[in-house]
PDB file of C-alpha atoms in Angstrom:
ATOM      1  CA  MET O1237     -18.177  57.037 -24.439  1.00  0.00           C
ATOM      2  CA  THR O1238     -16.745  53.745 -25.882  1.00  0.00           C
ATOM      3  CA  GLU O1239     -18.946  51.612 -27.715  1.00  0.00           C
ATOM      4  CA  ARG O1240     -18.046  48.035 -27.758  1.00  0.00           C
ATOM      5  CA  THR O1241     -19.818  45.744 -30.194  1.00  0.00           C
ATOM      6  CA  PHE O1242     -20.420  42.165 -29.360  1.00  0.00           C
ATOM      7  CA  PHE O1243     -20.466  39.158 -31.762  1.00  0.00           C
ATOM      8  CA  LYS O1244     -24.314  37.825 -31.696  1.00  0.00           C
ATOM      9  CA  PRO O1245     -24.624  34.420 -33.594  1.00  0.00           C
ATOM     10  CA  SER O1246     -27.149  34.250 -36.469  1.00  0.00           C
ATOM     11  CA  THR O1247     -28.186  30.610 -35.238  1.00  0.00           C
ATOM     12  CA  PRO O1248     -28.227  29.536 -31.897  1.00  0.00           C
ATOM     13  CA  PRO O1249     -25.825  26.622 -31.081  1.00  0.00           C
ATOM     14  CA  HIS O1250     -26.469  23.190 -31.263  1.00  0.00           C
ATOM     15  CA  ALA O1251     -27.660  21.786 -27.986  1.00  0.00           C
ATOM     16  CA  ALA O1252     -24.674  19.453 -27.042  1.00  0.00           C
ATOM     17  CA  SER O1253     -25.020  16.235 -24.929  1.00  0.00           C
ATOM     18  CA  PRO O1254     -23.994  16.435 -21.009  1.00  0.00           C
ATOM     19  CA  LEU O1255     -20.628  15.022 -20.474  1.00  0.00           C
ATOM     20  CA  THR O1256     -20.583  11.910 -17.992  1.00  0.00           C
ATOM     21  CA  VAL O1257     -18.169  10.933 -15.206  1.00  0.00           C
ATOM     22  CA  ASP O1258     -14.977   9.349 -15.951  1.00  0.00           C
ATOM     23  CA  SER O1259     -15.394   5.865 -16.316  1.00  0.00           C
ATOM     24  CA  GLY O1260     -11.877   5.471 -14.166  1.00  0.00           C
ATOM     25  CA  ALA O1261     -13.186   7.806 -11.642  1.00  0.00           C
ATOM     26  CA  VAL O1262     -12.025   6.975  -8.166  1.00  0.00           C
ATOM     27  CA  LYS O1263     -14.865   6.808  -5.586  1.00  0.00           C
ATOM     28  CA  HIS O1264     -14.114   7.880  -2.265  1.00  0.00           C
ATOM     29  CA  ARG O1265     -16.396   6.038   0.774  1.00  0.00           C
ATOM     30  CA  PHE O1266     -16.685   5.512   4.288  1.00  0.00           C
ATOM     31  CA  THR O1267     -18.525   2.296   5.976  1.00  0.00           C
ATOM     32  CA  ASP O1268     -18.627   0.777   9.295  1.00  0.00           C
ATOM     33  CA  VAL O1269     -16.305  -2.438  10.195  1.00  0.00           C
ATOM     34  CA  ASP O1270     -16.624  -3.546  13.704  1.00  0.00           C
ATOM     35  CA  GLY O1271     -17.968  -0.539  14.822  1.00  0.00           C
ATOM     36  CA  MET O1272     -15.184   1.750  13.311  1.00  0.00           C
ATOM     37  CA  ARG O1273     -16.067   4.276  10.326  1.00  0.00           C
ATOM     38  CA  ILE O1274     -13.484   3.151   8.103  1.00  0.00           C
ATOM     39  CA  PHE O1275     -12.608   5.384   4.496  1.00  0.00           C
ATOM     40  CA  TYR O1276     -11.610   3.471   1.322  1.00  0.00           C
ATOM     41  CA  ARG O1277     -11.061   4.180  -2.214  1.00  0.00           C
ATOM     42  CA  GLU O1278     -12.885   2.179  -4.788  1.00  0.00           C
ATOM     43  CA  ALA O1279     -12.884   2.277  -8.544  1.00  0.00           C
ATOM     44  CA  GLY O1280     -13.646   0.129 -11.627  1.00  0.00           C
ATOM     45  CA  PRO O1281     -16.989  -2.148 -12.254  1.00  0.00           C
ATOM     46  CA  VAL O1282     -18.605  -3.669  -9.273  1.00  0.00           C
ATOM     47  CA  ASN O1283     -18.624  -7.222 -11.115  1.00  0.00           C
ATOM     48  CA  ALA O1284     -14.956  -7.094 -12.179  1.00  0.00           C
ATOM     49  CA  PRO O1285     -12.518  -8.910 -11.019  1.00  0.00           C
ATOM     50  CA  VAL O1286     -11.047  -7.377  -7.639  1.00  0.00           C
ATOM     51  CA  LEU O1287      -7.785  -6.148  -6.745  1.00  0.00           C
ATOM     52  CA  LEU O1288      -7.332  -5.428  -3.090  1.00  0.00           C
ATOM     53  CA  LEU O1289      -4.945  -2.940  -2.313  1.00  0.00           C
ATOM     54  CA  PRO O1290      -3.493  -2.540   1.662  1.00  0.00           C
ATOM     55  CA  HIS O1291      -1.209   0.327   1.915  1.00  0.00           C
ATOM     56  CA  GLY O1292       2.243   0.574   3.395  1.00  0.00           C
ATOM     57  CA  TYR O1293       4.202   2.948   6.049  1.00  0.00           C
ATOM     58  CA  PRO O1294       3.817   5.697   6.462  1.00  0.00           C
ATOM     59  CA  CYS O1295       1.151   6.064   3.956  1.00  0.00           C
ATOM     60  CA  SER O1296      -2.468   5.296   3.500  1.00  0.00           C
ATOM     61  CA  SER O1297      -4.733   4.548   0.732  1.00  0.00           C
ATOM     62  CA  PHE O1298      -3.442   7.894  -1.000  1.00  0.00           C
ATOM     63  CA  GLN O1299      -0.477   5.905  -2.162  1.00  0.00           C
ATOM     64  CA  TYR O1300      -2.878   4.244  -5.259  1.00  0.00           C
ATOM     65  CA  ARG O1301      -4.498   7.344  -6.061  1.00  0.00           C
ATOM     66  CA  ARG O1302      -2.970   7.011  -9.523  1.00  0.00           C
ATOM     67  CA  LEU O1303      -2.598   3.454 -10.175  1.00  0.00           C
ATOM     68  CA  MET O1304      -6.624   2.922  -9.483  1.00  0.00           C
ATOM     69  CA  PRO O1305      -7.825   4.763 -12.154  1.00  0.00           C
ATOM     70  CA  ALA O1306      -5.335   3.475 -14.692  1.00  0.00           C
ATOM     71  CA  LEU O1307      -6.638  -0.093 -13.867  1.00  0.00           C
ATOM     72  CA  ALA O1308     -10.292   0.660 -13.834  1.00  0.00           C
ATOM     73  CA  ASP O1309     -11.809  -0.314 -16.833  1.00  0.00           C
ATOM     74  CA  GLN O1310     -11.263  -4.039 -16.460  1.00  0.00           C
ATOM     75  CA  TRP O1311     -10.677  -4.484 -12.913  1.00  0.00           C
ATOM     76  CA  ARG O1312     -12.191  -3.259  -9.719  1.00  0.00           C
ATOM     77  CA  LEU O1313      -9.921  -1.585  -7.307  1.00  0.00           C
ATOM     78  CA  VAL O1314     -10.538  -1.172  -3.660  1.00  0.00           C
ATOM     79  CA  ALA O1315      -8.041   0.214  -1.174  1.00  0.00           C
ATOM     80  CA  PRO O1316      -8.830   0.792   2.502  1.00  0.00           C
ATOM     81  CA  ASP O1317      -7.241   3.045   5.242  1.00  0.00           C
ATOM     82  CA  TYR O1318      -6.320   0.760   8.035  1.00  0.00           C
ATOM     83  CA  PRO O1319      -7.725   1.874  11.591  1.00  0.00           C
ATOM     84  CA  GLY O1320      -5.406   4.297  12.896  1.00  0.00           C
ATOM     85  CA  PHE O1321      -4.287   5.681   9.404  1.00  0.00           C
ATOM     86  CA  GLY O1322      -5.557   8.143   6.803  1.00  0.00           C
ATOM     87  CA  LEU O1323      -9.227   9.163   7.362  1.00  0.00           C
ATOM     88  CA  SER O1324     -10.327   5.962   9.239  1.00  0.00           C
ATOM     89  CA  ASP O1325     -11.049   5.834  13.109  1.00  0.00           C
ATOM     90  CA  THR O1326      -8.443   5.167  15.426  1.00  0.00           C
ATOM     91  CA  PRO O1327     -10.107   3.039  18.085  1.00  0.00           C
ATOM     92  CA  PRO O1328      -8.932   2.741  21.879  1.00  0.00           C
ATOM     93  CA  ALA O1329      -5.880   0.733  21.913  1.00  0.00           C
ATOM     94  CA  ASP O1330      -7.560  -1.842  24.508  1.00  0.00           C
ATOM     95  CA  THR O1331     -10.213  -2.726  21.808  1.00  0.00           C
ATOM     96  CA  PHE O1332      -7.799  -2.888  18.802  1.00  0.00           C
ATOM     97  CA  GLY O1333      -4.454  -4.692  18.896  1.00  0.00           C
ATOM     98  CA  PHE O1334      -2.740  -2.256  16.321  1.00  0.00           C
ATOM     99  CA  ASP O1335      -0.301  -5.024  15.480  1.00  0.00           C
ATOM    100  CA  PHE O1336      -0.137  -7.201  12.172  1.00  0.00           C
ATOM    101  CA  ASP O1337      -2.440  -9.594  13.008  1.00  0.00           C
ATOM    102  CA  ALA O1338      -4.901  -7.360  14.350  1.00  0.00           C
ATOM    103  CA  TYR O1339      -4.641  -5.472  10.792  1.00  0.00           C
ATOM    104  CA  ALA O1340      -5.284  -8.651   8.995  1.00  0.00           C
ATOM    105  CA  GLY O1341      -8.268  -9.116  11.271  1.00  0.00           C
ATOM    106  CA  PHE O1342      -9.308  -6.070  10.169  1.00  0.00           C
ATOM    107  CA  LEU O1343      -8.685  -6.755   6.254  1.00  0.00           C
ATOM    108  CA  GLU O1344     -10.693  -9.717   6.648  1.00  0.00           C
ATOM    109  CA  ALA O1345     -13.459  -8.117   8.101  1.00  0.00           C
ATOM    110  CA  PHE O1346     -13.377  -5.123   5.536  1.00  0.00           C
ATOM    111  CA  CYS O1347     -13.307  -8.182   2.867  1.00  0.00           C
ATOM    112  CA  ASP O1348     -16.322  -9.578   4.335  1.00  0.00           C
ATOM    113  CA  LYS O1349     -18.384  -6.111   4.583  1.00  0.00           C
ATOM    114  CA  LEU O1350     -17.881  -5.568   1.146  1.00  0.00           C
ATOM    115  CA  ALA O1351     -18.480  -9.252   0.103  1.00  0.00           C
ATOM    116  CA  LEU O1352     -15.143  -9.258  -1.386  1.00  0.00           C
ATOM    117  CA  ASP O1353     -14.829 -13.378  -1.804  1.00  0.00           C
ATOM    118  CA  ARG O1354     -12.174 -13.325  -4.506  1.00  0.00           C
ATOM    119  CA  TYR O1355      -9.164 -11.104  -5.014  1.00  0.00           C
ATOM    120  CA  ALA O1356      -5.883 -10.397  -6.432  1.00  0.00           C
ATOM    121  CA  LEU O1357      -3.571  -9.161  -3.476  1.00  0.00           C
ATOM    122  CA  TYR O1358      -0.953  -6.033  -4.232  1.00  0.00           C
ATOM    123  CA  LEU O1359       1.888  -6.545  -1.494  1.00  0.00           C
ATOM    124  CA  HIS O1360       3.819  -3.542  -0.728  1.00  0.00           C
ATOM    125  CA  ASP O1361       5.769  -2.700   2.679  1.00  0.00           C
ATOM    126  CA  TYR O1362       3.856  -3.344   5.686  1.00  0.00           C
ATOM    127  CA  GLY O1363       0.662  -4.281   3.335  1.00  0.00           C
ATOM    128  CA  SER O1364       2.872  -7.466   2.556  1.00  0.00           C
ATOM    129  CA  GLN O1365       2.789  -8.895   5.644  1.00  0.00           C
ATOM    130  CA  ILE O1366      -0.881  -8.077   6.602  1.00  0.00           C
ATOM    131  CA  GLY O1367      -1.799  -8.937   3.059  1.00  0.00           C
ATOM    132  CA  LEU O1368      -0.060 -12.700   3.361  1.00  0.00           C
ATOM    133  CA  ARG O1369      -1.495 -12.885   6.805  1.00  0.00           C
ATOM    134  CA  LEU O1370      -5.001 -12.604   5.280  1.00  0.00           C
ATOM    135  CA  ALA O1371      -3.748 -14.862   2.360  1.00  0.00           C
ATOM    136  CA  ILE O1372      -2.883 -17.523   5.104  1.00  0.00           C
ATOM    137  CA  ARG O1373      -6.405 -17.004   6.787  1.00  0.00           C
ATOM    138  CA  ARG O1374      -8.331 -17.047   3.448  1.00  0.00           C
ATOM    139  CA  PRO O1375      -6.062 -18.920   0.774  1.00  0.00           C
ATOM    140  CA  GLU O1376      -9.442 -20.073  -1.263  1.00  0.00           C
ATOM    141  CA  ARG O1377     -10.150 -16.219  -1.801  1.00  0.00           C
ATOM    142  CA  VAL O1378      -6.499 -15.268  -3.320  1.00  0.00           C
ATOM    143  CA  THR O1379      -6.298 -15.662  -7.106  1.00  0.00           C
ATOM    144  CA  ALA O1380      -2.906 -13.804  -7.785  1.00  0.00           C
ATOM    145  CA  VAL O1381      -0.204 -11.619  -5.888  1.00  0.00           C
ATOM    146  CA  ILE O1382       1.537  -8.798  -7.205  1.00  0.00           C
ATOM    147  CA  ILE O1383       4.658  -8.151  -4.552  1.00  0.00           C
ATOM    148  CA  GLN O1384       6.237  -4.456  -4.583  1.00  0.00           C
ATOM    149  CA  ASN O1385       8.989  -3.859  -2.069  1.00  0.00           C
ATOM    150  CA  GLY O1386       7.654  -6.018   0.539  1.00  0.00           C
ATOM    151  CA  ASP O1387       9.958  -8.047   2.788  1.00  0.00           C
ATOM    152  CA  ILE O1388       9.633 -11.658   3.918  1.00  0.00           C
ATOM    153  CA  TYR O1389      13.055 -12.904   4.026  1.00  0.00           C
ATOM    154  CA  GLU O1390      15.238 -12.001   6.843  1.00  0.00           C
ATOM    155  CA  ASP O1391      18.435 -12.743   5.370  1.00  0.00           C
ATOM    156  CA  THR O1392      17.941  -9.874   2.681  1.00  0.00           C
ATOM    157  CA  LEU O1393      17.109  -6.904   4.888  1.00  0.00           C
ATOM    158  CA  GLY O1394      18.440  -3.841   3.665  1.00  0.00           C
ATOM    159  CA  PRO O1395      20.775  -1.522   5.853  1.00  0.00           C
ATOM    160  CA  LYS O1396      17.962   0.791   6.779  1.00  0.00           C
ATOM    161  CA  TYR O1397      16.795  -1.930   9.223  1.00  0.00           C
ATOM    162  CA  ARG O1398      19.985  -1.089  11.425  1.00  0.00           C
ATOM    163  CA  ALA O1399      18.307   1.191  13.605  1.00  0.00           C
ATOM    164  CA  ILE O1400      15.707  -1.233  14.484  1.00  0.00           C
ATOM    165  CA  GLN O1401      17.522  -4.015  14.711  1.00  0.00           C
ATOM    166  CA  GLU O1402      19.257  -2.199  17.396  1.00  0.00           C
ATOM    167  CA  TYR O1403      16.271  -1.221  19.355  1.00  0.00           C
ATOM    168  CA  TRP O1404      15.771  -5.016  19.141  1.00  0.00           C
ATOM    169  CA  ARG O1405      18.729  -6.040  20.692  1.00  0.00           C
ATOM    170  CA  ASP O1406      18.667  -3.509  23.222  1.00  0.00           C
ATOM    171  CA  PRO O1407      15.359  -1.749  23.619  1.00  0.00           C
ATOM    172  CA  SER O1408      16.919   1.142  25.664  1.00  0.00           C
ATOM    173  CA  ALA O1409      15.660   4.780  25.930  1.00  0.00           C
ATOM    174  CA  LYS O1410      18.383   5.780  23.795  1.00  0.00           C
ATOM    175  CA  HIS O1411      17.818   3.578  20.759  1.00  0.00           C
ATOM    176  CA  ARG O1412      13.844   3.934  21.164  1.00  0.00           C
ATOM    177  CA  ALA O1413      14.434   7.669  20.826  1.00  0.00           C
ATOM    178  CA  VAL O1414      15.891   7.099  17.175  1.00  0.00           C
ATOM    179  CA  LEU O1415      12.444   5.463  16.370  1.00  0.00           C
ATOM    180  CA  GLU O1416      10.495   8.431  18.229  1.00  0.00           C
ATOM    181  CA  GLU O1417      12.492  10.565  16.089  1.00  0.00           C
ATOM    182  CA  ALA O1418      11.269   8.800  12.721  1.00  0.00           C
ATOM    183  CA  VAL O1419       7.721   9.158  13.528  1.00  0.00           C
ATOM    184  CA  SER O1420       7.736  13.005  12.287  1.00  0.00           C
ATOM    185  CA  GLU O1421       7.319  14.939   9.332  1.00  0.00           C
ATOM    186  CA  ASP O1422      11.050  14.948   8.571  1.00  0.00           C
ATOM    187  CA  GLY O1423      11.226  10.945   9.123  1.00  0.00           C
ATOM    188  CA  PHE O1424       7.861  10.850   7.133  1.00  0.00           C
ATOM    189  CA  ARG O1425       9.817  12.478   4.251  1.00  0.00           C
ATOM    190  CA  ALA O1426      13.049  10.382   4.669  1.00  0.00           C
ATOM    191  CA  GLU O1427      10.876   7.464   4.206  1.00  0.00           C
ATOM    192  CA  PHE O1428       9.687   8.779   0.767  1.00  0.00           C
ATOM    193  CA  VAL O1429      12.462  10.121  -1.015  1.00  0.00           C
ATOM    194  CA  GLY O1430      15.705   9.084   1.349  1.00  0.00           C
ATOM    195  CA  GLU O1431      17.010   6.789  -1.222  1.00  0.00           C
ATOM    196  CA  VAL O1432      15.500   7.667  -4.951  1.00  0.00           C
ATOM    197  CA  SER O1433      18.052   9.643  -7.395  1.00  0.00           C
ATOM    198  CA  ALA O1434      17.988  13.631  -7.265  1.00  0.00           C
ATOM    199  CA  ALA O1435      16.525  12.881 -10.668  1.00  0.00           C
ATOM    200  CA  GLN O1436      13.581  11.197  -9.470  1.00  0.00           C
ATOM    201  CA  ALA O1437      12.741  12.709  -6.241  1.00  0.00           C
ATOM    202  CA  PRO O1438      11.067  15.571  -7.669  1.00  0.00           C
ATOM    203  CA  GLN O1439       8.538  13.187  -9.020  1.00  0.00           C
ATOM    204  CA  ILE O1440       7.471  12.050  -5.589  1.00  0.00           C
ATOM    205  CA  PRO O1441       4.936  14.960  -4.415  1.00  0.00           C
ATOM    206  CA  PRO O1442       5.216  16.429  -1.047  1.00  0.00           C
ATOM    207  CA  ASP O1443       1.648  15.744  -0.314  1.00  0.00           C
ATOM    208  CA  LEU O1444       2.401  12.265   0.466  1.00  0.00           C
ATOM    209  CA  TRP O1445       4.154  13.709   3.919  1.00  0.00           C
ATOM    210  CA  LYS O1446       2.837  17.188   3.929  1.00  0.00           C
ATOM    211  CA  LEU O1447      -0.659  15.815   3.878  1.00  0.00           C
ATOM    212  CA  HIS O1448      -0.571  12.622   5.831  1.00  0.00           C
ATOM    213  CA  TRP O1449       1.761  13.959   8.881  1.00  0.00           C
ATOM    214  CA  PRO O1450      -1.101  16.208  10.161  1.00  0.00           C
ATOM    215  CA  LEU O1451      -3.341  13.033  10.069  1.00  0.00           C
ATOM    216  CA  MET O1452      -0.588  11.064  12.378  1.00  0.00           C
ATOM    217  CA  ASP O1453       0.412  13.958  14.491  1.00  0.00           C
ATOM    218  CA  THR O1454      -1.731  12.938  17.570  1.00  0.00           C
ATOM    219  CA  PRO O1455      -0.628  11.020  20.752  1.00  0.00           C
ATOM    220  CA  PRO O1456      -2.372   7.739  19.579  1.00  0.00           C
ATOM    221  CA  ARG O1457      -1.380   7.511  16.308  1.00  0.00           C
ATOM    222  CA  ARG O1458       2.258   8.309  16.851  1.00  0.00           C
ATOM    223  CA  LYS O1459       2.061   5.355  19.659  1.00  0.00           C
ATOM    224  CA  LEU O1460       0.521   3.003  17.304  1.00  0.00           C
ATOM    225  CA  SER O1461       3.391   3.680  14.529  1.00  0.00           C
ATOM    226  CA  LEU O1462       6.185   2.900  17.274  1.00  0.00           C
ATOM    227  CA  LYS O1463       4.310   0.218  18.198  1.00  0.00           C
ATOM    228  CA  LEU O1464       4.199  -1.326  14.663  1.00  0.00           C
ATOM    229  CA  MET O1465       8.157  -0.746  14.078  1.00  0.00           C
ATOM    230  CA  GLU O1466       8.795  -2.502  17.638  1.00  0.00           C
ATOM    231  CA  GLY O1467       6.593  -5.218  16.502  1.00  0.00           C
ATOM    232  CA  LEU O1468       8.550  -6.227  13.556  1.00  0.00           C
ATOM    233  CA  LYS O1469      10.817  -8.307  15.611  1.00  0.00           C
ATOM    234  CA  LYS O1470       7.789 -10.784  16.444  1.00  0.00           C
ATOM    235  CA  ASN O1471       6.894 -10.506  12.831  1.00  0.00           C
ATOM    236  CA  LEU O1472       9.964 -11.902  11.771  1.00  0.00           C
ATOM    237  CA  GLU O1473       8.483 -15.173  13.291  1.00  0.00           C
ATOM    238  CA  TRP O1474       6.061 -15.169  10.440  1.00  0.00           C
ATOM    239  CA  PHE O1475       8.340 -14.992   7.829  1.00  0.00           C
ATOM    240  CA  PRO O1476       8.715 -18.473   7.218  1.00  0.00           C
ATOM    241  CA  ARG O1477       4.934 -18.789   7.319  1.00  0.00           C
ATOM    242  CA  TYR O1478       4.604 -16.328   4.638  1.00  0.00           C
ATOM    243  CA  GLN O1479       7.321 -18.446   2.525  1.00  0.00           C
ATOM    244  CA  ALA O1480       5.296 -21.424   3.463  1.00  0.00           C
ATOM    245  CA  TYR O1481       1.897 -20.014   2.108  1.00  0.00           C
ATOM    246  CA  LEU O1482       3.661 -18.956  -1.466  1.00  0.00           C
ATOM    247  CA  ARG O1483       5.370 -22.206  -1.878  1.00  0.00           C
ATOM    248  CA  GLU O1484       2.139 -24.573  -1.258  1.00  0.00           C
ATOM    249  CA  HIS O1485      -0.165 -22.351  -2.869  1.00  0.00           C
ATOM    250  CA  GLN O1486       1.937 -21.040  -5.894  1.00  0.00           C
ATOM    251  CA  PRO O1487      -0.463 -18.265  -6.562  1.00  0.00           C
ATOM    252  CA  PRO O1488       0.189 -16.484 -10.040  1.00  0.00           C
ATOM    253  CA  ALA O1489       2.928 -14.081  -8.984  1.00  0.00           C
ATOM    254  CA  LEU O1490       4.273 -10.704 -10.397  1.00  0.00           C
ATOM    255  CA  ILE O1491       7.236  -9.324  -8.485  1.00  0.00           C
ATOM    256  CA  VAL O1492       7.931  -5.529  -9.794  1.00  0.00           C
ATOM    257  CA  TRP O1493      10.658  -4.195  -7.585  1.00  0.00           C
ATOM    258  CA  GLY O1494      12.501  -0.947  -6.848  1.00  0.00           C
ATOM    259  CA  PRO O1495      15.999  -2.003  -5.799  1.00  0.00           C
ATOM    260  CA  ASN O1496      17.036   1.550  -4.512  1.00  0.00           C
ATOM    261  CA  ASP O1497      15.461   0.762  -1.286  1.00  0.00           C
ATOM    262  CA  GLY O1498      17.136   0.922   1.945  1.00  0.00           C
ATOM    263  CA  TYR O1499      15.128  -1.576   3.653  1.00  0.00           C
ATOM    264  CA  MET O1500      14.377  -4.082   0.547  1.00  0.00           C
ATOM    265  CA  PRO O1501      17.030  -4.086  -1.535  1.00  0.00           C
ATOM    266  CA  GLU O1502      17.107  -6.449  -4.895  1.00  0.00           C
ATOM    267  CA  ALA O1503      18.169  -9.097  -3.100  1.00  0.00           C
ATOM    268  CA  SER O1504      14.584  -9.015  -1.326  1.00  0.00           C
ATOM    269  CA  ALA O1505      13.061  -9.052  -4.470  1.00  0.00           C
ATOM    270  CA  ARG O1506      14.934 -12.069  -6.053  1.00  0.00           C
ATOM    271  CA  ALA O1507      14.405 -13.747  -2.496  1.00  0.00           C
ATOM    272  CA  TYR O1508      10.543 -14.619  -3.533  1.00  0.00           C
ATOM    273  CA  LEU O1509      12.266 -16.666  -6.102  1.00  0.00           C
ATOM    274  CA  ARG O1510      12.988 -19.367  -3.824  1.00  0.00           C
ATOM    275  CA  ASP O1511       9.652 -20.238  -3.142  1.00  0.00           C
ATOM    276  CA  LEU O1512       7.453 -18.693  -6.300  1.00  0.00           C
ATOM    277  CA  PRO O1513       9.894 -19.949  -9.208  1.00  0.00           C
ATOM    278  CA  LYS O1514       7.353 -19.561 -11.649  1.00  0.00           C
ATOM    279  CA  ALA O1515       7.030 -15.983 -10.693  1.00  0.00           C
ATOM    280  CA  GLU O1516       7.842 -13.003 -13.029  1.00  0.00           C
ATOM    281  CA  LEU O1517      10.499 -10.659 -11.973  1.00  0.00           C
ATOM    282  CA  VAL O1518      10.437  -7.090 -13.496  1.00  0.00           C
ATOM    283  CA  LEU O1519      13.209  -4.631 -11.828  1.00  0.00           C
ATOM    284  CA  THR O1520      13.067  -0.975 -12.409  1.00  0.00           C
ATOM    285  CA  ASP O1521      15.700   1.572 -11.341  1.00  0.00           C
ATOM    286  CA  GLY O1522      13.207   3.089  -8.801  1.00  0.00           C
ATOM    287  CA  GLY O1523      12.961   2.828  -4.931  1.00  0.00           C
ATOM    288  CA  HIS O1524      10.273   1.960  -2.528  1.00  0.00           C
ATOM    289  CA  TRP O1525       7.498   4.276  -3.864  1.00  0.00           C
ATOM    290  CA  LEU O1526       7.969   3.458  -7.323  1.00  0.00           C
ATOM    291  CA  LEU O1527       4.405   4.131  -8.335  1.00  0.00           C
ATOM    292  CA  GLU O1528       4.955   7.720  -7.978  1.00  0.00           C
ATOM    293  CA  THR O1529       8.004   7.418 -10.289  1.00  0.00           C
ATOM    294  CA  HIS O1530       7.310   4.759 -13.044  1.00  0.00           C
ATOM    295  CA  LEU O1531       3.466   4.665 -13.048  1.00  0.00           C
ATOM    296  CA  GLU O1532       3.749   4.525 -16.765  1.00  0.00           C
ATOM    297  CA  GLN O1533       5.947   1.517 -17.067  1.00  0.00           C
ATOM    298  CA  VAL O1534       4.440  -0.568 -14.513  1.00  0.00           C
ATOM    299  CA  VAL O1535       0.760  -0.201 -15.537  1.00  0.00           C
ATOM    300  CA  PRO O1536       0.798  -2.180 -18.931  1.00  0.00           C
ATOM    301  CA  VAL O1537       3.114  -4.908 -17.088  1.00  0.00           C
ATOM    302  CA  ILE O1538       0.336  -5.092 -14.233  1.00  0.00           C
ATOM    303  CA  ARG O1539      -2.280  -4.919 -16.689  1.00  0.00           C
ATOM    304  CA  ARG O1540      -0.940  -8.050 -18.836  1.00  0.00           C
ATOM    305  CA  PHE O1541       0.058  -9.956 -15.343  1.00  0.00           C
ATOM    306  CA  LEU O1542      -3.778  -9.278 -14.310  1.00  0.00           C
ATOM    307  CA  SER O1543      -5.138 -10.473 -17.437  1.00  0.00           C
ATOM    308  CA  ALA O1544      -3.295 -13.469 -17.836  1.00  0.00           C
ATOM    309  CA  ALA O1545      -4.016 -14.529 -14.192  1.00  0.00           C
ATOM    310  CA  HIS O1546      -7.820 -14.009 -14.955  1.00  0.00           C
ATOM    311  CA  SER O1547      -7.943 -16.069 -17.814  1.00  0.00           C
ATOM    312  CA  ARG O1548      -6.479 -19.230 -16.152  1.00  0.00           C
TER     313      ARG O1548
END
């Protein structure tokens, strides 16, 4: 039989202090908003300046999972999943409109529920239009805006809008079928990696579509996704209103952009300077989801901007 000798310390180890939770840890919560169970992520001190993070399509608050802890030392970050997205409830279509105005109303009610009465807005993708409708409703609450690949200028829409524009011109079954094909796992994947370079594509985790598509693959959620795409035509009527809000209120603004974006190329970023001539414009070599590929470069820019905006 082999004998084994185990080391026995002559003195017991010093008692260590317990490790505490990460100060920037993201908390995952649910709350009730107008009878809907709403999921949201939150990070940072409760009494810190707020950065509100409405998400884009086809995603959820998951898109901000890396940004939030990077800013949580000085800011309170709040990112809800919209009704019908992520881990939030999907209400019946006859009780919730599933259009941009309904989502702006939801966002206002969500802020009221959490007593968020002052906040900077992160405007991205659909969240740019939803967030700006919220700003138009409650302009006194907005302290600053960060604009990242969110379009509100019709004359700069990119080539990827062609399929939707063809449907607007001719809402036939043939053109609708193209939109229906986009509401799929392959369609979601194309949204995330369709325009980025071969070098950047591996930085975008498949979790973004592999985890989100099963959450969206239900008849009501596929239907609401189509309804939002169809509603983009009516949303164009709001573009002048969004522009007027920015022009009239002149919130402190940072425009940070990934120009490799089939929907929103570099011209879409520069168009904001028409109404926000004092805004800071930062261009990257990324695409629509640059928080996945350029987070380390973008975070210092956002930190500096938010600190300056808060000190005004």
